[in-house]
Short mmCIF file of C-alpha atoms and ligand atoms in Angstrom, two decimals:
data_model
loop_
_atom_site.label_atom_id
_atom_site.label_comp_id
_atom_site.label_asym_id
_atom_site.label_seq_id
_atom_site.Cartn_x
_atom_site.Cartn_y
_atom_site.Cartn_z
CA MET A 934 0.00 0.00 0.00
CA THR A 935 1.61 3.31 -1.07
CA VAL A 936 0.73 6.62 0.57
CA ALA A 937 1.30 10.19 -0.65
CA ILE A 938 0.67 13.46 1.18
CA VAL A 939 -0.83 16.49 -0.58
CA LEU A 940 0.10 19.64 1.27
CA PHE A 941 -2.49 22.35 0.49
CA THR A 942 -1.37 25.96 0.87
CA SER A 943 -2.86 28.71 -1.35
CA ASP A 944 -4.67 26.20 -3.54
CA LEU A 945 -7.74 25.18 -1.53
CA ARG A 946 -9.68 23.39 -4.24
CA LEU A 947 -10.35 19.99 -5.77
CA HIS A 948 -10.82 21.09 -9.39
CA ASP A 949 -7.70 21.60 -11.48
CA HIS A 950 -5.30 20.64 -8.73
CA PRO A 951 -2.09 19.17 -10.23
CA PRO A 952 -0.54 18.05 -6.88
CA LEU A 953 -3.69 16.13 -5.92
CA HIS A 954 -3.97 14.67 -9.41
CA ALA A 955 -0.34 13.48 -9.33
CA ALA A 956 -0.69 12.01 -5.84
CA LEU A 957 -3.84 10.09 -6.74
CA ALA A 958 -2.22 8.76 -9.90
CA SER A 959 0.81 7.40 -8.05
CA ALA A 960 -0.37 6.24 -4.61
CA ASP A 961 -3.09 3.96 -3.24
CA GLU A 962 -3.96 6.33 -0.43
CA VAL A 963 -3.62 10.09 -0.13
CA VAL A 964 -3.44 12.34 2.92
CA PRO A 965 -4.93 15.77 2.03
CA LEU A 966 -3.22 17.99 4.56
CA PHE A 967 -3.52 21.60 5.63
CA VAL A 968 -1.17 22.94 8.30
CA LEU A 969 -2.28 25.95 10.33
CA ASP A 970 1.18 27.42 10.04
CA ASP A 971 2.66 29.02 13.17
CA GLY A 972 5.24 30.67 10.89
CA VAL A 973 2.54 32.58 8.97
CA GLU A 974 1.02 33.67 12.29
CA ALA A 975 4.42 34.97 13.39
CA THR A 976 4.64 37.20 10.30
CA GLY A 977 1.40 38.94 11.34
CA PHE A 978 -0.20 38.00 8.03
CA GLY A 979 -3.22 36.28 9.59
CA ALA A 980 -5.72 39.16 9.57
CA PRO A 981 -9.23 38.34 10.91
CA ASN A 982 -10.98 38.77 7.54
CA ARG A 983 -8.63 36.30 5.86
CA ARG A 984 -8.81 33.87 8.78
CA ALA A 985 -12.59 33.83 8.46
CA PHE A 986 -12.42 33.28 4.71
CA LEU A 987 -9.80 30.56 5.24
CA ALA A 988 -12.08 28.79 7.73
CA ASP A 989 -14.85 28.76 5.08
CA CYS A 990 -12.40 27.39 2.49
CA LEU A 991 -11.16 24.58 4.74
CA ARG A 992 -14.70 23.58 5.75
CA ASP A 993 -15.71 23.42 2.10
CA LEU A 994 -12.57 21.52 1.09
CA ASP A 995 -13.24 18.98 3.84
CA ALA A 996 -16.87 18.64 2.70
CA GLY A 997 -15.75 18.13 -0.92
CA LEU A 998 -13.28 15.45 0.14
CA ARG A 999 -15.92 13.71 2.28
CA GLU A 1000 -18.27 13.54 -0.72
CA ARG A 1001 -15.45 11.58 -2.38
CA GLY A 1002 -14.85 9.22 0.50
CA GLY A 1003 -11.99 11.18 2.06
CA ARG A 1004 -11.52 14.07 4.52
CA LEU A 1005 -9.13 16.91 5.18
CA ILE A 1006 -6.41 16.38 7.78
CA ILE A 1007 -5.64 19.50 9.81
CA ARG A 1008 -2.47 19.95 11.81
CA GLN A 1009 -1.07 23.01 13.54
CA GLY A 1010 2.55 24.02 14.05
CA ASP A 1011 5.69 24.29 11.97
CA VAL A 1012 5.05 23.01 8.43
CA ALA A 1013 8.30 21.03 8.08
CA ASP A 1014 7.82 19.39 11.50
CA GLU A 1015 4.16 18.56 10.89
CA VAL A 1016 4.69 17.10 7.43
CA GLY A 1017 7.77 15.19 8.64
CA GLY A 1018 5.71 13.78 11.53
CA LEU A 1019 2.92 12.73 9.23
CA VAL A 1020 5.38 10.96 6.93
CA GLY A 1021 6.47 8.94 9.97
CA GLU A 1022 2.87 8.14 10.96
CA THR A 1023 1.61 7.12 7.52
CA GLY A 1024 4.74 5.77 5.82
CA ALA A 1025 4.19 8.20 2.93
CA ASP A 1026 6.96 8.14 0.33
CA ALA A 1027 6.01 11.35 -1.47
CA VAL A 1028 4.71 14.81 -0.64
CA HIS A 1029 3.10 16.92 -3.35
CA MET A 1030 2.56 20.66 -3.10
CA ALA A 1031 2.18 23.80 -5.23
CA ALA A 1032 5.18 26.08 -5.74
CA GLY A 1033 4.86 29.32 -3.80
CA VAL A 1034 6.44 32.64 -4.71
CA SER A 1035 6.95 34.80 -1.62
CA GLY A 1036 10.21 34.74 0.32
CA TYR A 1037 8.35 32.96 3.11
CA ALA A 1038 6.97 30.29 0.76
CA GLN A 1039 10.40 29.76 -0.81
CA ARG A 1040 12.05 29.28 2.61
CA ARG A 1041 9.26 26.98 3.74
CA GLU A 1042 9.76 24.82 0.67
CA GLU A 1043 13.50 24.65 1.28
CA ARG A 1044 13.10 23.62 4.92
CA LEU A 1045 10.52 21.03 3.96
CA ARG A 1046 12.81 19.59 1.31
CA GLU A 1047 15.62 19.25 3.85
CA ALA A 1048 13.33 17.65 6.46
CA LEU A 1049 11.96 15.15 3.92
CA GLU A 1050 15.41 14.29 2.58
CA ARG A 1051 16.38 13.27 6.12
CA VAL A 1052 13.53 10.73 6.24
CA GLY A 1053 13.95 9.57 2.64
CA CYS A 1054 10.69 11.02 1.35
CA ARG A 1055 10.37 12.72 -2.05
CA LEU A 1056 9.03 16.29 -2.38
CA SER A 1057 7.24 17.10 -5.66
CA VAL A 1058 6.67 20.81 -6.15
CA HIS A 1059 4.15 21.59 -8.90
CA ASP A 1060 4.28 24.75 -10.99
CA ALA A 1061 1.36 26.67 -12.43
CA VAL A 1062 -1.07 25.86 -9.63
CA ILE A 1063 -1.21 29.21 -7.83
CA THR A 1064 -0.44 31.17 -10.99
CA THR A 1065 -1.25 30.43 -14.62
CA LEU A 1066 2.36 30.45 -15.75
CA ALA A 1067 5.15 29.57 -13.35
CA PRO A 1068 7.35 32.54 -12.43
CA GLY A 1069 10.40 32.26 -14.67
CA ALA A 1070 8.52 30.31 -17.35
CA VAL A 1071 9.04 33.28 -19.64
CA VAL A 1072 11.94 35.69 -19.17
CA PRO A 1073 13.24 38.57 -21.28
CA SER A 1074 16.18 37.85 -23.54
CA GLY A 1075 19.56 38.93 -22.21
CA ALA A 1076 22.03 37.34 -19.84
CA GLY A 1077 21.03 37.20 -16.19
CA ARG A 1078 17.49 38.57 -16.71
CA ASP A 1079 15.27 36.46 -14.49
CA HIS A 1080 11.94 38.31 -14.70
CA PHE A 1081 10.02 40.92 -16.64
CA ALA A 1082 10.03 44.38 -15.07
CA VAL A 1083 7.55 45.83 -17.60
CA PHE A 1084 4.02 44.49 -18.00
CA THR A 1085 3.34 44.89 -21.75
CA PRO A 1086 6.19 42.70 -23.06
CA TYR A 1087 5.40 40.19 -20.32
CA PHE A 1088 1.76 40.10 -21.40
CA ARG A 1089 2.83 39.51 -25.02
CA ARG A 1090 5.04 36.55 -24.10
CA TRP A 1091 2.54 35.23 -21.55
CA SER A 1092 -0.22 35.26 -24.19
CA GLU A 1093 1.90 33.22 -26.60
CA GLU A 1094 2.56 30.42 -24.10
CA GLY A 1095 0.49 27.26 -24.35
CA LEU A 1096 -1.61 26.56 -21.28
CA ARG A 1097 -1.95 23.11 -19.76
CA SER A 1098 -5.50 21.71 -19.74
CA PRO A 1099 -7.33 21.91 -16.41
CA PHE A 1100 -7.68 18.69 -14.41
CA ARG A 1101 -11.10 17.44 -13.36
CA ALA A 1102 -11.90 17.09 -9.67
CA PRO A 1103 -11.22 13.52 -8.52
CA ARG A 1104 -14.11 11.08 -8.07
CA THR A 1105 -12.73 9.33 -5.02
CA VAL A 1106 -10.01 10.04 -2.50
CA ARG A 1107 -8.92 7.28 -0.10
CA VAL A 1108 -7.37 8.57 3.10
CA PRO A 1109 -5.52 6.25 5.55
CA GLU A 1110 -8.10 5.50 8.23
CA ALA A 1111 -6.10 6.03 11.38
CA THR A 1112 -4.78 9.49 10.47
CA ALA A 1113 -5.68 11.93 13.24
CA SER A 1114 -6.77 15.48 12.52
CA ALA A 1115 -7.11 18.62 14.62
CA ALA A 1116 -10.49 20.39 14.46
CA LEU A 1117 -11.30 22.57 11.46
CA PRO A 1118 -10.97 26.26 12.32
CA THR A 1119 -14.23 28.22 12.33
CA ARG A 1120 -15.31 31.84 12.15
CA ALA A 1121 -16.62 31.62 15.71
CA GLY A 1122 -14.76 33.86 18.13
CA LEU A 1123 -12.95 35.87 15.45
CA ARG A 1124 -13.05 39.55 16.37
CA GLY A 1125 -12.73 42.58 14.13
CA LEU A 1126 -14.37 41.04 11.06
CA SER A 1127 -15.71 43.36 8.38
CA PRO A 1128 -19.52 43.14 8.55
CA GLY A 1129 -19.92 42.72 4.79
CA LEU A 1130 -17.22 40.06 4.39
CA ALA A 1131 -17.69 37.63 1.48
CA GLU A 1132 -18.08 33.89 1.93
CA GLY A 1133 -15.17 31.60 1.13
CA GLY A 1134 -14.86 28.09 -0.25
CA GLU A 1135 -14.54 26.37 -3.60
CA THR A 1136 -18.30 25.81 -3.92
CA GLU A 1137 -18.95 29.54 -3.49
CA GLY A 1138 -16.04 30.42 -5.78
CA ARG A 1139 -17.36 28.22 -8.58
CA ARG A 1140 -20.87 29.58 -8.13
CA LEU A 1141 -19.54 33.16 -8.36
CA SER A 1142 -17.36 32.49 -11.39
CA ALA A 1143 -20.21 30.77 -13.26
CA ALA A 1144 -22.48 33.75 -12.50
CA TRP A 1145 -19.69 36.08 -13.62
CA ARG A 1146 -19.34 34.32 -16.98
CA ARG A 1147 -23.11 34.49 -17.50
CA SER A 1148 -23.67 38.11 -16.62
CA GLY A 1149 -20.47 40.12 -16.09
CA LEU A 1150 -17.70 39.00 -18.39
CA ALA A 1151 -19.10 40.33 -21.68
CA SER A 1152 -19.34 43.92 -20.40
CA TYR A 1153 -16.14 43.85 -18.33
CA GLU A 1154 -14.06 45.94 -20.71
CA GLU A 1155 -16.67 48.67 -20.81
CA LEU A 1156 -17.62 48.69 -17.12
CA HIS A 1157 -14.60 47.60 -15.12
CA ASP A 1158 -13.78 51.15 -14.00
CA ASP A 1159 -17.36 52.09 -13.10
CA MET A 1160 -17.01 52.34 -9.34
CA ALA A 1161 -20.72 52.51 -8.57
CA GLY A 1162 -21.53 49.77 -11.08
CA ASP A 1163 -19.39 47.29 -9.13
CA ALA A 1164 -19.01 45.39 -12.38
CA THR A 1165 -15.77 43.49 -11.76
CA SER A 1166 -15.68 39.78 -10.96
CA ARG A 1167 -14.93 39.98 -7.22
CA LEU A 1168 -13.05 36.71 -7.68
CA SER A 1169 -9.85 38.05 -6.06
CA PRO A 1170 -10.27 36.36 -2.63
CA HIS A 1171 -10.92 33.06 -4.40
CA LEU A 1172 -7.79 33.51 -6.48
CA HIS A 1173 -5.80 34.42 -3.38
CA PHE A 1174 -6.87 31.29 -1.50
CA GLY A 1175 -6.82 29.17 -4.65
CA THR A 1176 -10.44 28.07 -4.43
CA LEU A 1177 -10.46 28.95 -8.13
CA SER A 1178 -7.76 27.96 -10.58
CA PRO A 1179 -6.39 30.87 -12.65
CA THR A 1180 -5.64 28.43 -15.48
CA GLU A 1181 -9.24 27.27 -15.58
CA LEU A 1182 -10.46 30.89 -15.52
CA VAL A 1183 -8.24 31.80 -18.48
CA HIS A 1184 -9.42 28.76 -20.47
CA ARG A 1185 -13.06 29.53 -19.80
CA ALA A 1186 -12.72 33.24 -20.58
CA ARG A 1187 -10.91 32.49 -23.84
CA ALA A 1188 -13.65 30.03 -24.75
CA ALA A 1189 -16.27 32.74 -24.15
CA GLY A 1190 -14.27 35.21 -26.29
CA GLY A 1191 -14.95 38.89 -26.98
CA PRO A 1192 -13.46 42.14 -25.71
CA GLY A 1193 -14.73 41.61 -22.13
CA ALA A 1194 -13.03 38.23 -21.90
CA GLU A 1195 -9.81 39.62 -23.38
CA ALA A 1196 -9.71 42.46 -20.87
CA PHE A 1197 -10.38 40.02 -18.02
CA VAL A 1198 -7.57 37.68 -19.14
CA ARG A 1199 -5.26 40.68 -19.23
CA GLN A 1200 -6.05 41.39 -15.56
CA LEU A 1201 -5.34 37.77 -14.69
CA CYS A 1202 -2.00 38.27 -16.39
CA TRP A 1203 -1.29 41.25 -14.10
CA ARG A 1204 -1.60 38.79 -11.25
CA ASP A 1205 1.00 36.49 -12.79
CA PHE A 1206 3.18 39.49 -13.59
CA HIS A 1207 3.39 40.60 -9.95
CA HIS A 1208 3.98 37.01 -8.84
CA GLN A 1209 6.95 36.62 -11.18
CA VAL A 1210 8.42 39.93 -9.94
CA LEU A 1211 8.08 38.82 -6.31
CA ALA A 1212 9.45 35.34 -6.98
CA ALA A 1213 12.59 36.89 -8.47
CA ARG A 1214 12.81 39.75 -5.91
CA PRO A 1215 11.22 38.51 -2.67
CA GLY A 1216 12.68 41.55 -0.89
CA ALA A 1217 10.25 43.76 -2.83
CA ALA A 1218 7.63 42.80 -0.26
CA ARG A 1219 9.33 45.33 2.01
CA SER A 1220 11.98 47.29 0.11
CA ASP A 1221 11.58 49.63 -2.85
CA TYR A 1222 11.86 47.71 -6.10
CA ARG A 1223 13.34 50.87 -7.63
CA PRO A 1224 14.55 53.13 -4.83
CA ARG A 1225 13.77 56.82 -5.40
CA GLN A 1226 15.50 58.24 -2.30
CA ASP A 1227 12.11 59.19 -0.90
CA ARG A 1228 12.16 60.84 2.50
CA TRP A 1229 8.57 60.04 3.33
CA ARG A 1230 6.81 62.36 5.75
CA THR A 1231 6.77 61.32 9.39
CA GLY A 1232 5.74 63.14 12.56
CA ARG A 1233 2.46 64.21 14.11
CA ALA A 1234 0.77 65.80 11.09
CA ALA A 1235 1.58 62.83 8.84
CA GLU A 1236 0.31 60.43 11.52
CA GLU A 1237 -2.95 62.33 11.92
CA GLU A 1238 -3.49 62.47 8.17
CA THR A 1239 -2.77 58.74 7.87
CA ALA A 1240 -5.30 58.06 10.63
CA ALA A 1241 -7.89 60.17 8.76
CA TRP A 1242 -7.11 58.20 5.58
CA LYS A 1243 -7.60 54.87 7.37
CA GLU A 1244 -10.89 55.96 8.92
CA GLY A 1245 -12.31 57.51 5.75
CA ARG A 1246 -12.42 61.14 6.92
CA THR A 1247 -9.90 62.92 4.69
CA GLY A 1248 -12.53 65.36 3.40
CA TYR A 1249 -12.17 63.93 -0.13
CA PRO A 1250 -15.43 62.04 -0.65
CA VAL A 1251 -14.20 59.44 -3.13
CA ILE A 1252 -11.20 58.58 -0.92
CA ASP A 1253 -13.39 58.37 2.16
CA ALA A 1254 -15.98 56.22 0.35
CA ALA A 1255 -13.28 53.78 -0.73
CA MET A 1256 -11.65 53.53 2.70
CA ARG A 1257 -15.05 52.91 4.28
CA GLN A 1258 -15.81 50.21 1.71
CA LEU A 1259 -12.53 48.56 2.76
CA LEU A 1260 -13.52 48.68 6.44
CA HIS A 1261 -17.01 47.38 5.73
CA GLU A 1262 -16.29 44.64 3.19
CA GLY A 1263 -12.60 43.83 3.52
CA TRP A 1264 -12.49 44.48 -0.21
CA MET A 1265 -12.22 47.51 -2.47
CA HIS A 1266 -12.78 48.22 -6.15
CA ASN A 1267 -9.54 48.37 -8.19
CA ARG A 1268 -10.03 52.00 -9.23
CA ALA A 1269 -10.62 52.88 -5.58
CA ARG A 1270 -7.40 51.07 -4.60
CA LEU A 1271 -5.48 53.12 -7.14
CA LEU A 1272 -6.96 56.41 -5.91
CA THR A 1273 -6.52 55.75 -2.20
CA ALA A 1274 -2.97 54.47 -2.64
CA SER A 1275 -2.00 57.46 -4.77
CA PHE A 1276 -3.57 59.76 -2.19
CA LEU A 1277 -1.54 58.30 0.67
CA ALA A 1278 1.79 57.84 -1.09
CA LYS A 1279 1.78 60.94 -3.28
CA THR A 1280 -0.72 63.55 -2.08
CA LEU A 1281 0.09 62.95 1.62
CA TYR A 1282 3.58 61.68 0.76
CA VAL A 1283 3.46 58.96 3.42
CA ASP A 1284 5.51 55.76 3.03
CA TRP A 1285 3.69 53.21 0.85
CA ARG A 1286 4.50 50.52 3.45
CA ALA A 1287 2.10 52.10 5.95
CA GLY A 1288 -0.70 51.95 3.40
CA ALA A 1289 0.16 48.44 2.26
CA ARG A 1290 0.13 47.29 5.91
CA HIS A 1291 -3.34 48.77 6.47
CA PHE A 1292 -4.63 47.09 3.31
CA LEU A 1293 -3.15 43.76 4.45
CA ASP A 1294 -4.82 44.16 7.83
CA LEU A 1295 -8.22 44.29 6.15
CA LEU A 1296 -8.24 42.91 2.61
CA VAL A 1297 -9.77 39.46 2.30
CA ASP A 1298 -7.75 39.08 -0.91
CA GLY A 1299 -4.66 40.61 0.79
CA ASP A 1300 -1.76 39.07 -1.05
CA ILE A 1301 1.94 39.81 -0.72
CA ALA A 1302 2.62 39.79 -4.47
CA ASN A 1303 -0.44 41.75 -5.57
CA ASN A 1304 -0.68 44.12 -2.65
CA GLN A 1305 2.95 45.10 -2.12
CA LEU A 1306 3.75 45.36 -5.82
CA ASN A 1307 0.61 47.28 -6.69
CA TRP A 1308 1.40 49.65 -3.84
CA GLN A 1309 4.91 50.06 -5.21
CA TRP A 1310 3.51 50.58 -8.69
CA VAL A 1311 1.29 53.42 -7.44
CA ALA A 1312 3.99 54.91 -5.18
CA GLY A 1313 6.36 55.05 -8.15
CA THR A 1314 8.93 52.80 -6.48
CA GLY A 1315 7.83 49.76 -8.49
CA THR A 1316 7.31 48.79 -12.10
CA ASP A 1317 5.24 51.77 -13.34
CA SER A 1318 7.00 53.37 -16.28
CA ARG A 1319 5.56 56.75 -15.18
CA PRO A 1320 6.59 56.72 -11.52
CA ASN A 1321 5.70 60.35 -10.85
CA ARG A 1322 2.10 60.39 -12.04
CA VAL A 1323 -0.31 61.61 -9.37
CA LEU A 1324 -3.99 60.67 -9.57
CA ASN A 1325 -6.23 63.64 -8.83
CA PRO A 1326 -9.06 62.26 -6.70
CA VAL A 1327 -11.60 64.84 -7.88
CA THR A 1328 -10.93 64.47 -11.61
CA GLN A 1329 -10.83 60.70 -11.25
CA ALA A 1330 -14.04 60.66 -9.19
CA LYS A 1331 -15.87 62.68 -11.84
CA ARG A 1332 -14.67 60.28 -14.52
CA TYR A 1333 -15.26 56.96 -12.75
CA ASP A 1334 -18.18 57.87 -10.51
CA PRO A 1335 -19.80 60.50 -12.73
CA ASP A 1336 -23.11 60.61 -10.92
CA GLY A 1337 -21.58 60.32 -7.42
CA ALA A 1338 -23.51 57.13 -6.60
CA TYR A 1339 -20.42 55.34 -5.24
CA VAL A 1340 -19.73 58.17 -2.83
CA ARG A 1341 -23.34 58.43 -1.65
CA ARG A 1342 -23.39 54.65 -1.00
CA TRP A 1343 -20.45 54.80 1.42
CA VAL A 1344 -20.56 58.34 2.80
CA PRO A 1345 -24.11 58.72 4.12
CA GLU A 1346 -23.38 62.21 5.52
CA LEU A 1347 -23.34 63.41 1.90
CA ALA A 1348 -26.26 61.31 0.64
CA GLU A 1349 -28.47 64.35 0.06
CA ILE A 1350 -26.08 65.97 -2.43
CA SER A 1351 -27.13 64.89 -5.87
CA GLY A 1352 -24.98 64.29 -8.93
CA ALA A 1353 -21.27 65.00 -9.28
CA ALA A 1354 -21.45 67.93 -6.83
CA VAL A 1355 -20.95 65.31 -4.11
CA HIS A 1356 -17.29 65.06 -5.12
CA GLU A 1357 -16.55 68.67 -4.10
CA PRO A 1358 -18.59 69.52 -1.02
CA TRP A 1359 -16.26 72.47 -0.32
CA LYS A 1360 -17.70 74.22 -3.39
CA LEU A 1361 -21.24 74.26 -1.97
CA PRO A 1362 -22.58 77.54 -0.56
CA GLU A 1363 -21.47 78.02 3.05
CA ARG A 1364 -25.01 77.62 4.46
CA GLU A 1365 -25.60 74.34 2.66
CA ARG A 1366 -22.17 73.03 3.59
CA ALA A 1367 -22.83 73.61 7.28
CA ARG A 1368 -25.71 71.08 7.10
CA TYR A 1369 -23.32 68.20 6.46
CA ASP A 1370 -21.23 66.80 9.25
CA TYR A 1371 -18.27 66.19 6.97
CA PRO A 1372 -14.61 67.27 7.38
CA GLU A 1373 -12.71 69.85 5.37
CA PRO A 1374 -9.95 68.39 3.11
CA VAL A 1375 -6.90 67.33 5.17
CA VAL A 1376 -4.66 68.98 2.61
CA ALA A 1377 -5.23 71.10 -0.52
CA LEU A 1378 -4.46 69.03 -3.64
CA SER A 1379 -2.21 71.77 -5.00
CA GLU A 1380 -0.19 71.76 -1.77
CA GLY A 1381 0.19 67.96 -1.84
CA LEU A 1382 1.27 68.06 -5.48
CA ALA A 1383 3.84 70.80 -4.90
CA ARG A 1384 5.28 68.91 -1.93
CA PHE A 1385 5.52 65.68 -3.90
CA LYS A 1386 7.18 67.36 -6.88
CA GLN A 1387 9.71 69.03 -4.65
CA ALA A 1388 10.45 65.77 -2.83
CA ARG A 1389 11.05 63.96 -6.11
CA GLY A 1390 13.08 66.84 -7.51
CA LEU A 1391 10.59 67.52 -10.31
CA ASP A 1392 10.37 71.29 -9.98
C1 FAD B 665 -2.85 49.54 -4.05
C2 FAD B 665 -3.40 48.25 -4.57
C3 FAD B 665 -3.41 47.12 -3.75
C4 FAD B 665 -3.90 45.89 -4.25
N1 FAD B 665 -3.90 44.79 -3.42
C5 FAD B 665 -4.32 43.59 -3.92
C6 FAD B 665 -4.29 42.44 -3.10
O1 FAD B 665 -3.84 42.45 -1.96
N2 FAD B 665 -4.76 41.28 -3.64
C7 FAD B 665 -5.25 41.20 -4.91
O2 FAD B 665 -5.68 40.12 -5.34
N3 FAD B 665 -5.26 42.29 -5.70
C8 FAD B 665 -4.83 43.48 -5.25
N4 FAD B 665 -4.87 44.58 -6.07
C9 FAD B 665 -5.25 44.41 -7.48
C10 FAD B 665 -6.73 44.65 -7.80
O3 FAD B 665 -7.16 45.87 -7.26
C11 FAD B 665 -7.64 43.54 -7.26
O4 FAD B 665 -7.14 42.28 -7.69
C12 FAD B 665 -9.05 43.68 -7.81
O5 FAD B 665 -9.60 44.91 -7.44
C13 FAD B 665 -9.92 42.56 -7.27
O6 FAD B 665 -11.23 42.70 -7.71
P1 FAD B 665 -11.85 41.70 -8.77
O7 FAD B 665 -11.61 40.31 -8.37
O8 FAD B 665 -13.29 42.12 -8.96
O9 FAD B 665 -10.99 42.05 -10.04
P2 FAD B 665 -11.26 41.89 -11.61
O10 FAD B 665 -11.21 43.25 -12.19
O11 FAD B 665 -12.48 41.08 -11.85
O12 FAD B 665 -9.96 41.14 -12.13
C14 FAD B 665 -9.87 39.72 -12.15
C15 FAD B 665 -8.67 39.25 -11.37
O13 FAD B 665 -7.48 39.73 -11.96
C16 FAD B 665 -6.51 39.98 -10.96
N5 FAD B 665 -6.14 41.40 -11.00
C17 FAD B 665 -6.90 42.43 -11.39
N6 FAD B 665 -6.18 43.58 -11.32
C18 FAD B 665 -4.97 43.27 -10.84
C19 FAD B 665 -3.79 44.00 -10.53
N7 FAD B 665 -3.70 45.33 -10.71
N8 FAD B 665 -2.74 43.33 -10.03
C20 FAD B 665 -2.78 41.99 -9.84
N9 FAD B 665 -3.86 41.24 -10.12
C21 FAD B 665 -4.93 41.87 -10.62
C22 FAD B 665 -7.15 39.66 -9.62
O14 FAD B 665 -6.77 38.34 -9.26
C23 FAD B 665 -8.63 39.74 -9.95
O15 FAD B 665 -9.44 38.96 -9.10
C24 FAD B 665 -4.39 45.81 -5.59
C25 FAD B 665 -4.38 46.97 -6.39
C26 FAD B 665 -3.90 48.16 -5.88
C27 FAD B 665 -3.89 49.36 -6.78
#
């Protein structure tokens, strides 16, 4: 009787799961394992919203395995120790897992490999599970170039690559009977959850993505920036936890065809792009990818303005609406992420790391590759070819929330102001303005711009 372990990490699904497929093809029994990793806890990455979503995902994964005759084995502790221990208990001769990209995931894989070598067990690390293309699968020509630093040429090469076909979910999974499991984590007792948090799990992810293909995908190109329309897929938490396979999503979108599908596939490629940057430069999770000698503002005023930004009371309605959406849902529209990040890093000229940290504390899709590198992109320390562009929140609000509906949804103090006037409450007559309990702008946009230009030596 041969046994293989499948170590689930950011790939909490049964459909299109190469490690599970390989384990089932080569062993009589399989141990589907998830380790509640003390190391991840120690990094402070385990925010309440993501813990809740993770609990949903694990419950659903366990239910899916039970329908197939198996179950999920939960352990808690150090990943290398737990997997090593389980190899001893079950006599497994192989462990299968998806390749990770962050510095943490790379170190974890290394330690696991060493631990398994000591007990004579093979580690199979599968590419293109968490991303569509493995980081490094395409690289620019030129000696020593290990990743693309510019999106457009990456997208061109990425689009030319053949994609593997998605694997079906298995019909049966036989798990060694005596294998003990800790209890599944639950949402119960988690404090500080966003009230409008989405539900996790592969079942919910597949339901959402099917609904998206039916009624969102075709108009994605046209509507993706319409903040009030909320017309993006909202699949990001499912992609972060791997309850959906990016490869399967690309296949299905391409099969649907049309400009909406093309634009959606391009966004999925952005996800791969940031992952391949992080895999090659894990330090970019914390350090500037392209240092600009920024001397970010610190001190009392900067702290107070950052607090106002976090709480959604900067006096700029579109910024406040977006920050309140983040608090309420643990999720934010992409255009809103761009505006709020630009506001913090450029208009307030506060270190992008403070903003990225706040996002990671709340985002249910909070992801080291996508969050840190998008923050760097906006702050101009990353891969943006126009690092000094500053997004004007009023101009942008008028363009992407032309009727002001997004702002009125999230900033009820201003709900009585109709149309685009809601974006500039300071322009209302004094008497009318006094009726709204809403702050004055924390800084004039012209002042923020002048400060930023001076700091970057652009004057
Ligand atoms: C400052 C900032 C921080 C961000 N932090 C995160 C994060 O922590 N996690 C995260 O998944 N995304 C992050 N993004 C990217 C993007 O905003 C979200 O992926 C998107 O808003 C999720 O909504 P959706 O699923 O409806 O996206 P859709 O528009 O439906 O796009 C489909 C998928 O493509 C991917 N995608 C879309 N845009 C991007 C992008 N710019 N970069 C990378 N992948 C992208 C996502 O996986 C997304 O689910 C961030 C963007 C900015 C500007």
